[in-house]
Tab-separated table of N, CA and C in Angstrom:
chain	number	residue	atom	x	y	z
A	1	MET	N	1.038	80.259	183.002
A	1	MET	CA	1.061	80.846	184.333
A	1	MET	C	-0.298	80.705	185.012
A	2	ALA	N	-0.852	79.532	185.021
A	2	ALA	CA	-2.141	79.305	185.648
A	2	ALA	C	-2.071	79.688	187.115
A	3	GLY	N	-3.122	80.349	187.571
A	3	GLY	CA	-3.195	80.737	188.970
A	3	GLY	C	-2.488	82.031	189.302
A	4	SER	N	-1.874	82.679	188.333
A	4	SER	CA	-1.136	83.899	188.630
A	4	SER	C	-2.025	85.130	188.666
A	5	GLY	N	-3.218	85.039	188.158
A	5	GLY	CA	-4.124	86.188	188.157
A	5	GLY	C	-4.239	86.795	186.777
A	6	ILE	N	-5.079	87.792	186.701
A	6	ILE	CA	-5.246	88.499	185.431
A	6	ILE	C	-4.733	89.917	185.590
A	7	ARG	N	-4.291	90.442	184.495
A	7	ARG	CA	-3.742	91.799	184.488
A	7	ARG	C	-4.663	92.697	183.671
A	8	VAL	N	-5.011	93.825	184.283
A	8	VAL	CA	-5.832	94.809	183.577
A	8	VAL	C	-5.138	96.164	183.693
A	9	PRO	N	-5.120	96.925	182.600
A	9	PRO	CA	-4.491	98.241	182.665
A	9	PRO	C	-5.276	99.161	183.600
A	10	MET	N	-4.559	99.840	184.493
A	10	MET	CA	-5.201	100.804	185.378
A	10	MET	C	-4.131	101.743	185.931
A	11	GLN	N	-4.292	103.004	185.653
A	11	GLN	CA	-3.379	104.009	186.177
A	11	GLN	C	-3.636	104.208	187.672
A	12	ALA	N	-2.647	104.739	188.373
A	12	ALA	CA	-2.754	104.937	189.819
A	12	ALA	C	-3.949	105.814	190.174
A	13	ILE	N	-4.189	106.862	189.410
A	13	ILE	CA	-5.311	107.760	189.715
A	13	ILE	C	-6.645	107.029	189.547
A	14	GLU	N	-6.722	106.126	188.572
A	14	GLU	CA	-7.942	105.343	188.380
A	14	GLU	C	-8.154	104.398	189.558
A	15	ALA	N	-7.086	103.764	190.006
A	15	ALA	CA	-7.187	102.859	191.154
A	15	ALA	C	-7.633	103.630	192.392
A	16	GLN	N	-7.107	104.825	192.563
A	16	GLN	CA	-7.489	105.650	193.710
A	16	GLN	C	-8.970	106.027	193.627
A	17	GLN	N	-9.425	106.421	192.449
A	17	GLN	CA	-10.830	106.796	192.293
A	17	GLN	C	-11.754	105.592	192.492
A	18	LEU	N	-11.349	104.448	191.974
A	18	LEU	CA	-12.149	103.240	192.173
A	18	LEU	C	-12.196	102.874	193.652
A	19	ALA	N	-11.082	103.021	194.345
A	19	ALA	CA	-11.048	102.735	195.780
A	19	ALA	C	-12.028	103.651	196.526
A	20	GLU	N	-12.094	104.911	196.134
A	20	GLU	CA	-13.036	105.846	196.762
A	20	GLU	C	-14.481	105.435	196.490
A	21	LEU	N	-14.768	104.991	195.267
A	21	LEU	CA	-16.113	104.506	194.949
A	21	LEU	C	-16.468	103.285	195.789
A	22	VAL	N	-15.525	102.378	195.924
A	22	VAL	CA	-15.766	101.170	196.718
A	22	VAL	C	-15.991	101.549	198.181
A	23	ASP	N	-15.225	102.509	198.698
A	23	ASP	CA	-15.430	102.970	200.076
A	23	ASP	C	-16.844	103.545	200.254
A	24	GLN	N	-17.294	104.333	199.290
A	24	GLN	CA	-18.645	104.895	199.350
A	24	GLN	C	-19.699	103.790	199.277
A	25	PHE	N	-19.436	102.791	198.454
A	25	PHE	CA	-20.347	101.656	198.330
A	25	PHE	C	-20.444	100.901	199.659
A	26	LEU	N	-19.301	100.655	200.288
A	26	LEU	CA	-19.292	99.976	201.585
A	26	LEU	C	-20.052	100.792	202.629
A	27	GLU	N	-19.901	102.095	202.568
A	27	GLU	CA	-20.634	102.973	203.492
A	27	GLU	C	-22.147	102.860	203.243
A	28	LEU	N	-22.556	102.850	201.989
A	28	LEU	CA	-23.975	102.678	201.654
A	28	LEU	C	-24.503	101.369	202.221
A	29	LEU	N	-23.754	100.296	202.024
A	29	LEU	CA	-24.182	98.988	202.510
A	29	LEU	C	-24.266	98.954	204.033
A	30	ARG	N	-23.341	99.634	204.679
A	30	ARG	CA	-23.260	99.604	206.142
A	30	ARG	C	-24.301	100.517	206.798
A	31	ASP	N	-24.537	101.682	206.213
A	31	ASP	CA	-25.304	102.715	206.899
A	31	ASP	C	-26.737	102.908	206.409
A	32	THR	N	-27.171	102.129	205.441
A	32	THR	CA	-28.489	102.348	204.859
A	32	THR	C	-29.348	101.101	205.018
A	33	GLU	N	-30.590	101.324	205.353
A	33	GLU	CA	-31.541	100.219	205.491
A	33	GLU	C	-32.267	100.019	204.166
A	34	ILE	N	-32.623	98.782	203.891
A	34	ILE	CA	-33.412	98.495	202.700
A	34	ILE	C	-34.721	99.262	202.811
A	35	GLY	N	-35.122	99.866	201.720
A	35	GLY	CA	-36.335	100.670	201.696
A	35	GLY	C	-36.059	102.152	201.890
A	36	GLN	N	-34.839	102.511	202.338
A	36	GLN	CA	-34.484	103.916	202.547
A	36	GLN	C	-33.786	104.523	201.341
A	37	ASP	N	-33.303	103.689	200.445
A	37	ASP	CA	-32.534	104.186	199.318
A	37	ASP	C	-32.826	103.308	198.105
A	38	ALA	N	-33.260	103.936	197.012
A	38	ALA	CA	-33.615	103.186	195.803
A	38	ALA	C	-32.417	102.408	195.259
A	39	ALA	N	-31.225	102.944	195.439
A	39	ALA	CA	-30.030	102.249	194.940
A	39	ALA	C	-29.817	100.937	195.688
A	40	LEU	N	-29.990	100.966	196.984
A	40	LEU	CA	-29.838	99.743	197.775
A	40	LEU	C	-30.950	98.754	197.431
A	41	ASP	N	-32.147	99.287	197.222
A	41	ASP	CA	-33.257	98.414	196.833
A	41	ASP	C	-32.983	97.738	195.495
A	42	ARG	N	-32.300	98.445	194.608
A	42	ARG	CA	-31.985	97.870	193.300
A	42	ARG	C	-30.986	96.720	193.424
A	43	LEU	N	-30.198	96.734	194.471
A	43	LEU	CA	-29.240	95.646	194.712
A	43	LEU	C	-29.923	94.414	195.294
A	44	THR	N	-31.150	94.578	195.766
A	44	THR	CA	-31.927	93.474	196.319
A	44	THR	C	-33.307	93.490	195.657
A	45	PRO	N	-33.362	93.150	194.382
A	45	PRO	CA	-34.624	93.290	193.638
A	45	PRO	C	-35.708	92.340	194.114
A	46	SER	N	-36.917	92.736	193.795
A	46	SER	CA	-38.082	91.919	194.116
A	46	SER	C	-38.065	90.659	193.256
A	47	VAL	N	-38.176	89.511	193.896
A	47	VAL	CA	-38.141	88.256	193.143
A	47	VAL	C	-39.529	87.812	192.695
A	48	TYR	N	-40.552	88.347	193.340
A	48	TYR	CA	-41.941	88.026	192.986
A	48	TYR	C	-42.708	89.326	192.767
A	49	PRO	N	-42.467	90.017	191.659
A	49	PRO	CA	-43.111	91.335	191.468
A	49	PRO	C	-44.639	91.284	191.512
A	50	GLN	N	-45.249	90.144	191.138
A	50	GLN	CA	-46.703	90.040	191.150
A	50	GLN	C	-47.248	89.668	192.533
A	51	ASP	N	-46.364	89.351	193.459
A	51	ASP	CA	-46.797	88.954	194.797
A	51	ASP	C	-45.958	89.702	195.834
A	52	PRO	N	-46.363	90.934	196.158
A	52	PRO	CA	-45.571	91.753	197.090
A	52	PRO	C	-45.350	91.098	198.452
A	53	GLU	N	-46.332	90.355	198.940
A	53	GLU	CA	-46.192	89.716	200.252
A	53	GLU	C	-45.108	88.639	200.217
A	54	ALA	N	-45.131	87.792	199.186
A	54	ALA	CA	-44.112	86.743	199.048
A	54	ALA	C	-42.744	87.362	198.804
A	55	SER	N	-42.714	88.431	198.030
A	55	SER	CA	-41.452	89.101	197.744
A	55	SER	C	-40.858	89.700	199.018
A	56	ALA	N	-41.705	90.327	199.839
A	56	ALA	CA	-41.241	90.911	201.099
A	56	ALA	C	-40.726	89.830	202.044
A	57	GLU	N	-41.430	88.714	202.069
A	57	GLU	CA	-41.016	87.594	202.917
A	57	GLU	C	-39.653	87.050	202.477
A	58	PHE	N	-39.486	86.890	201.161
A	58	PHE	CA	-38.217	86.406	200.620
A	58	PHE	C	-37.100	87.407	200.923
A	59	ALA	N	-37.383	88.692	200.715
A	59	ALA	CA	-36.384	89.733	200.971
A	59	ALA	C	-35.962	89.732	202.438
A	60	GLU	N	-36.916	89.573	203.329
A	60	GLU	CA	-36.603	89.559	204.758
A	60	GLU	C	-35.664	88.400	205.098
A	61	ALA	N	-35.867	87.282	204.412
A	61	ALA	CA	-35.057	86.096	204.688
A	61	ALA	C	-33.681	86.138	204.035
A	62	THR	N	-33.528	86.878	202.955
A	62	THR	CA	-32.280	86.789	202.187
A	62	THR	C	-31.492	88.090	202.024
A	63	SER	N	-32.118	89.235	202.187
A	63	SER	CA	-31.455	90.505	201.866
A	63	SER	C	-30.205	90.759	202.685
A	64	ALA	N	-30.260	90.480	203.971
A	64	ALA	CA	-29.084	90.740	204.814
A	64	ALA	C	-27.885	89.908	204.341
A	65	ASP	N	-28.117	88.641	204.020
A	65	ASP	CA	-27.019	87.791	203.530
A	65	ASP	C	-26.492	88.291	202.192
A	66	LEU	N	-27.403	88.679	201.309
A	66	LEU	CA	-26.992	89.186	200.001
A	66	LEU	C	-26.141	90.440	200.151
A	67	LEU	N	-26.560	91.355	201.002
A	67	LEU	CA	-25.794	92.587	201.194
A	67	LEU	C	-24.472	92.307	201.909
A	68	ASP	N	-24.458	91.334	202.806
A	68	ASP	CA	-23.193	90.941	203.453
A	68	ASP	C	-22.212	90.399	202.411
A	69	ARG	N	-22.720	89.592	201.467
A	69	ARG	CA	-21.849	89.062	200.401
A	69	ARG	C	-21.349	90.199	199.512
A	70	ARG	N	-22.216	91.162	199.222
A	70	ARG	CA	-21.782	92.314	198.410
A	70	ARG	C	-20.683	93.091	199.139
A	71	ALA	N	-20.837	93.247	200.445
A	71	ALA	CA	-19.817	93.955	201.225
A	71	ALA	C	-18.512	93.166	201.245
A	72	ALA	N	-18.587	91.853	201.397
A	72	ALA	CA	-17.374	91.022	201.390
A	72	ALA	C	-16.675	91.132	200.031
A	73	ASP	N	-17.444	91.096	198.950
A	73	ASP	CA	-16.865	91.260	197.615
A	73	ASP	C	-16.188	92.625	197.488
A	74	ALA	N	-16.853	93.656	197.973
A	74	ALA	CA	-16.300	95.009	197.875
A	74	ALA	C	-14.996	95.131	198.668
A	75	ARG	N	-14.927	94.454	199.802
A	75	ARG	CA	-13.677	94.483	200.580
A	75	ARG	C	-12.539	93.778	199.841
A	76	VAL	N	-12.861	92.723	199.100
A	76	VAL	CA	-11.847	92.049	198.279
A	76	VAL	C	-11.310	93.036	197.237
A	77	VAL	N	-12.204	93.769	196.602
A	77	VAL	CA	-11.783	94.758	195.599
A	77	VAL	C	-10.954	95.843	196.267
A	78	ARG	N	-11.420	96.327	197.400
A	78	ARG	CA	-10.702	97.406	198.101
A	78	ARG	C	-9.304	96.947	198.481
A	79	ASP	N	-9.195	95.714	198.961
A	79	ASP	CA	-7.876	95.179	199.319
A	79	ASP	C	-6.974	95.091	198.084
A	80	GLY	N	-7.551	94.738	196.947
A	80	GLY	CA	-6.783	94.640	195.710
A	80	GLY	C	-6.305	95.973	195.180
A	81	LEU	N	-6.902	97.044	195.676
A	81	LEU	CA	-6.544	98.392	195.218
A	81	LEU	C	-5.579	99.096	196.158
A	82	GLN	N	-5.111	98.408	197.177
A	82	GLN	CA	-4.186	99.014	198.133
A	82	GLN	C	-2.904	99.446	197.431
A	83	ALA	N	-2.409	100.611	197.801
A	83	ALA	CA	-1.145	101.113	197.257
A	83	ALA	C	0.004	100.271	197.815
A	84	PRO	N	1.117	100.202	197.074
A	84	PRO	CA	2.281	99.466	197.593
A	84	PRO	C	2.727	100.038	198.943
A	85	ALA	N	3.232	99.169	199.794
A	85	ALA	CA	3.673	99.598	201.124
A	85	ALA	C	4.855	100.554	201.043
A	86	ASP	N	5.682	100.420	200.035
A	86	ASP	CA	6.851	101.281	199.859
A	86	ASP	C	6.417	102.554	199.148
A	87	ASP	N	6.417	103.673	199.876
A	87	ASP	CA	5.967	104.950	199.308
A	87	ASP	C	6.823	105.411	198.135
A	88	ASP	N	8.069	104.936	198.049
A	88	ASP	CA	8.950	105.339	196.958
A	88	ASP	C	8.746	104.503	195.698
A	89	ALA	N	8.045	103.386	195.832
A	89	ALA	CA	7.820	102.518	194.671
A	89	ALA	C	6.786	103.159	193.749
A	90	PRO	N	7.054	103.154	192.456
A	90	PRO	CA	6.060	103.720	191.534
A	90	PRO	C	4.833	102.824	191.468
A	91	MET	N	3.679	103.463	191.303
A	91	MET	CA	2.449	102.685	191.151
A	91	MET	C	2.495	101.997	189.794
A	92	PRO	N	2.137	100.731	189.751
A	92	PRO	CA	2.126	100.035	188.467
A	92	PRO	C	1.025	100.599	187.560
A	93	GLU	N	1.190	100.390	186.261
A	93	GLU	CA	0.195	100.862	185.310
A	93	GLU	C	-0.791	99.763	184.958
A	94	GLU	N	-0.700	98.667	185.685
A	94	GLU	CA	-1.690	97.612	185.524
A	94	GLU	C	-1.949	97.000	186.893
A	95	LEU	N	-3.111	96.440	186.978
A	95	LEU	CA	-3.546	95.842	188.219
A	95	LEU	C	-3.560	94.328	188.030
A	96	VAL	N	-3.060	93.613	189.009
A	96	VAL	CA	-3.097	92.157	188.956
A	96	VAL	C	-4.182	91.704	189.928
A	97	ILE	N	-5.158	90.999	189.379
A	97	ILE	CA	-6.265	90.495	190.184
A	97	ILE	C	-6.117	88.985	190.286
A	98	ARG	N	-6.040	88.513	191.515
A	98	ARG	CA	-5.894	87.071	191.728
A	98	ARG	C	-7.072	86.325	191.102
A	99	ASP	N	-6.796	85.146	190.568
A	99	ASP	CA	-7.853	84.327	189.958
A	99	ASP	C	-9.050	84.170	190.897
A	100	ALA	N	-8.779	83.917	192.155
A	100	ALA	CA	-9.838	83.673	193.135
A	100	ALA	C	-10.690	84.914	193.404
A	101	ASP	N	-10.175	86.095	193.038
A	101	ASP	CA	-10.880	87.348	193.318
A	101	ASP	C	-11.668	87.894	192.130
A	102	VAL	N	-11.521	87.284	190.974
A	102	VAL	CA	-12.133	87.828	189.754
A	102	VAL	C	-13.646	87.954	189.889
A	103	ASP	N	-14.306	86.932	190.408
A	103	ASP	CA	-15.766	87.004	190.530
A	103	ASP	C	-16.200	88.132	191.464
A	104	ALA	N	-15.478	88.328	192.554
A	104	ALA	CA	-15.804	89.414	193.481
A	104	ALA	C	-15.664	90.769	192.779
A	105	TRP	N	-14.632	90.902	191.959
A	105	TRP	CA	-14.444	92.137	191.191
A	105	TRP	C	-15.595	92.348	190.218
A	106	LEU	N	-15.967	91.305	189.497
A	106	LEU	CA	-17.061	91.420	188.534
A	106	LEU	C	-18.360	91.824	189.233
A	107	ARG	N	-18.678	91.165	190.328
A	107	ARG	CA	-19.910	91.476	191.046
A	107	ARG	C	-19.891	92.889	191.623
A	108	THR	N	-18.742	93.320	192.126
A	108	THR	CA	-18.658	94.646	192.730
A	108	THR	C	-18.760	95.745	191.687
A	109	LEU	N	-18.063	95.609	190.569
A	109	LEU	CA	-18.171	96.637	189.526
A	109	LEU	C	-19.595	96.712	188.988
A	110	ALA	N	-20.232	95.569	188.818
A	110	ALA	CA	-21.625	95.561	188.354
A	110	ALA	C	-22.538	96.228	189.394
A	111	ALA	N	-22.311	95.961	190.667
A	111	ALA	CA	-23.126	96.573	191.717
A	111	ALA	C	-22.916	98.087	191.771
A	112	LEU	N	-21.673	98.529	191.616
A	112	LEU	CA	-21.396	99.966	191.575
A	112	LEU	C	-22.155	100.627	190.424
A	113	ARG	N	-22.163	99.968	189.274
A	113	ARG	CA	-22.910	100.508	188.129
A	113	ARG	C	-24.403	100.573	188.425
A	114	LEU	N	-24.932	99.564	189.097
A	114	LEU	CA	-26.354	99.585	189.457
A	114	LEU	C	-26.679	100.759	190.382
A	115	VAL	N	-25.816	101.008	191.353
A	115	VAL	CA	-26.040	102.121	192.274
A	115	VAL	C	-26.024	103.445	191.512
A	116	ILE	N	-25.042	103.629	190.665
A	116	ILE	CA	-24.953	104.883	189.916
A	116	ILE	C	-26.122	105.005	188.944
A	117	ALA	N	-26.499	103.904	188.300
A	117	ALA	CA	-27.657	103.929	187.399
A	117	ALA	C	-28.904	104.357	188.157
A	118	SER	N	-29.051	103.881	189.368
A	118	SER	CA	-30.196	104.271	190.182
A	118	SER	C	-30.168	105.763	190.484
A	119	ARG	N	-28.990	106.267	190.821
A	119	ARG	CA	-28.847	107.696	191.105
A	119	ARG	C	-29.150	108.553	189.875
A	120	LEU	N	-28.809	108.029	188.703
A	120	LEU	CA	-29.024	108.765	187.447
A	120	LEU	C	-30.441	108.579	186.897
A	121	GLY	N	-31.158	107.627	187.423
A	121	GLY	CA	-32.490	107.341	186.900
A	121	GLY	C	-32.471	106.471	185.663
A	122	ILE	N	-31.374	105.736	185.459
A	122	ILE	CA	-31.249	104.851	184.296
A	122	ILE	C	-31.934	103.530	184.627
A	123	GLU	N	-32.858	103.145	183.800
A	123	GLU	CA	-33.431	101.799	183.910
A	123	GLU	C	-33.341	101.158	182.543
A	124	ASN	N	-34.250	101.486	181.662
A	124	ASN	CA	-34.208	100.947	180.302
A	124	ASN	C	-33.945	102.030	179.271
A	125	GLN	N	-33.817	103.244	179.713
A	125	GLN	CA	-33.581	104.349	178.803
A	125	GLN	C	-32.267	105.041	179.173
A	126	PRO	N	-31.749	105.868	178.281
A	126	PRO	CA	-30.503	106.583	178.607
A	126	PRO	C	-30.687	107.515	179.810
A	127	ALA	N	-29.576	107.947	180.347
A	127	ALA	CA	-29.612	108.874	181.486
A	127	ALA	C	-30.364	110.140	181.096
A	128	PRO	N	-31.116	110.684	182.028
A	128	PRO	CA	-31.903	111.869	181.708
A	128	PRO	C	-31.066	113.107	181.381
A	129	ASP	N	-29.882	113.221	181.945
A	129	ASP	CA	-29.043	114.397	181.704
A	129	ASP	C	-27.661	113.951	181.228
A	130	PRO	N	-27.405	114.047	179.918
A	130	PRO	CA	-26.105	113.590	179.408
A	130	PRO	C	-24.924	114.406	179.933
A	131	GLU	N	-25.179	115.544	180.547
A	131	GLU	CA	-24.100	116.371	181.100
A	131	GLU	C	-23.777	116.030	182.555
A	132	ASP	N	-24.544	115.153	183.156
A	132	ASP	CA	-24.319	114.768	184.546
A	132	ASP	C	-22.963	114.073	184.645
A	133	PRO	N	-22.043	114.573	185.479
A	133	PRO	CA	-20.704	113.970	185.566
A	133	PRO	C	-20.728	112.516	186.059
A	134	ARG	N	-21.775	112.132	186.755
A	134	ARG	CA	-21.869	110.741	187.226
A	134	ARG	C	-22.013	109.783	186.049
A	135	LEU	N	-22.541	110.285	184.933
A	135	LEU	CA	-22.680	109.442	183.750
A	135	LEU	C	-21.307	108.994	183.250
A	136	GLY	N	-20.314	109.871	183.329
A	136	GLY	CA	-18.952	109.503	182.946
A	136	GLY	C	-18.404	108.401	183.838
A	137	VAL	N	-18.696	108.459	185.126
A	137	VAL	CA	-18.251	107.418	186.061
A	137	VAL	C	-18.952	106.105	185.726
A	138	TYR	N	-20.242	106.191	185.438
A	138	TYR	CA	-21.024	105.015	185.064
A	138	TYR	C	-20.431	104.352	183.820
A	139	GLU	N	-20.113	105.150	182.813
A	139	GLU	CA	-19.531	104.614	181.580
A	139	GLU	C	-18.127	104.076	181.816
A	140	TRP	N	-17.339	104.751	182.639
A	140	TRP	CA	-15.982	104.292	182.953
A	140	TRP	C	-16.045	102.932	183.656
A	141	LEU	N	-16.985	102.778	184.578
A	141	LEU	CA	-17.140	101.479	185.246
A	141	LEU	C	-17.545	100.406	184.244
A	142	GLY	N	-18.378	100.759	183.278
A	142	GLY	CA	-18.758	99.806	182.232
A	142	GLY	C	-17.552	99.384	181.412
A	143	TYR	N	-16.698	100.351	181.084
A	143	TYR	CA	-15.464	100.054	180.347
A	143	TYR	C	-14.577	99.117	181.168
A	144	ARG	N	-14.414	99.428	182.453
A	144	ARG	CA	-13.593	98.596	183.340
A	144	ARG	C	-14.177	97.189	183.443
A	145	LEU	N	-15.480	97.106	183.540
A	145	LEU	CA	-16.151	95.810	183.629
A	145	LEU	C	-15.930	95.009	182.350
A	146	ASP	N	-16.032	95.668	181.206
A	146	ASP	CA	-15.766	94.988	179.928
A	146	ASP	C	-14.333	94.455	179.871
A	147	LEU	N	-13.366	95.269	180.276
A	147	LEU	CA	-11.970	94.818	180.278
A	147	LEU	C	-11.782	93.601	181.184
A	148	LEU	N	-12.426	93.643	182.322
A	148	LEU	CA	-12.294	92.545	183.269
A	148	LEU	C	-12.955	91.276	182.736
A	149	VAL	N	-14.104	91.416	182.098
A	149	VAL	CA	-14.779	90.254	181.513
A	149	VAL	C	-13.905	89.646	180.417
A	150	GLU	N	-13.329	90.484	179.563
A	150	GLU	CA	-12.441	89.983	178.508
A	150	GLU	C	-11.243	89.248	179.103
A	151	ALA	N	-10.647	89.821	180.139
A	151	ALA	CA	-9.486	89.192	180.775
A	151	ALA	C	-9.892	87.873	181.446
A	152	ALA	N	-11.054	87.851	182.078
A	152	ALA	CA	-11.532	86.627	182.724
A	152	ALA	C	-11.840	85.557	181.681
A	153	ASP	N	-12.411	85.966	180.536
A	153	ASP	CA	-12.669	85.011	179.456
A	153	ASP	C	-11.366	84.424	178.927
A	154	ALA	N	-10.362	85.278	178.766
A	154	ALA	CA	-9.061	84.802	178.291
A	154	ALA	C	-8.452	83.827	179.300
A	155	LEU	N	-8.630	84.125	180.588
A	155	LEU	CA	-8.133	83.231	181.631
A	155	LEU	C	-8.846	81.882	181.553
A	156	ASP	N	-10.161	81.905	181.362
A	156	ASP	CA	-10.926	80.656	181.227
A	156	ASP	C	-10.482	79.870	180.006
A	157	ASP	N	-10.276	80.582	178.889
A	157	ASP	CA	-9.819	79.906	177.656
A	157	ASP	C	-8.453	79.264	177.867
A	158	ALA	N	-7.568	79.965	178.570
A	158	ALA	CA	-6.229	79.432	178.824
A	158	ALA	C	-6.284	78.211	179.735
A	159	SER	N	-7.193	78.223	180.682
A	159	SER	CA	-7.270	77.085	181.607
A	159	SER	C	-7.931	75.881	180.943
A	160	ASP	N	-8.693	76.117	179.856
A	160	ASP	CA	-9.302	75.012	179.114
A	160	ASP	C	-8.296	74.293	178.228
A	161	ASP	N	-7.193	74.976	177.922
A	161	ASP	CA	-6.169	74.375	177.043
A	161	ASP	C	-5.333	73.346	177.749
């Protein structure tokens, strides 16, 4: 079934929660300027840490395009999470992601994790407060990302055959 997409298990409530996260992410991208939020800055890292002037110049030239691509990817994910048009139809217990959309999903879930990691203060060490409920969301996104990577790898293996 090449080209049919990949299937990942996801309950309706999970899809709804992910859609809300993606909406918040799109709002962050739309309403926040670089330099105003550490999470947004983490999505556009410094490429020349030893040369702040060159890094600022590069960021000025590329950050808007990078954030536009992140927003486009997030909209692909949001569209993929739309509920069925028929209100009486049961929500499926798995999500089908079109082959062409897999990379956008991978990039968006990774970006969501970066934003939450920034909010939690996670860089190279564990979260400062293991009781913070955002840590559960961060870990859940990691689990979802792992499932998607496994499914994408299986899709690649199948297309190589």
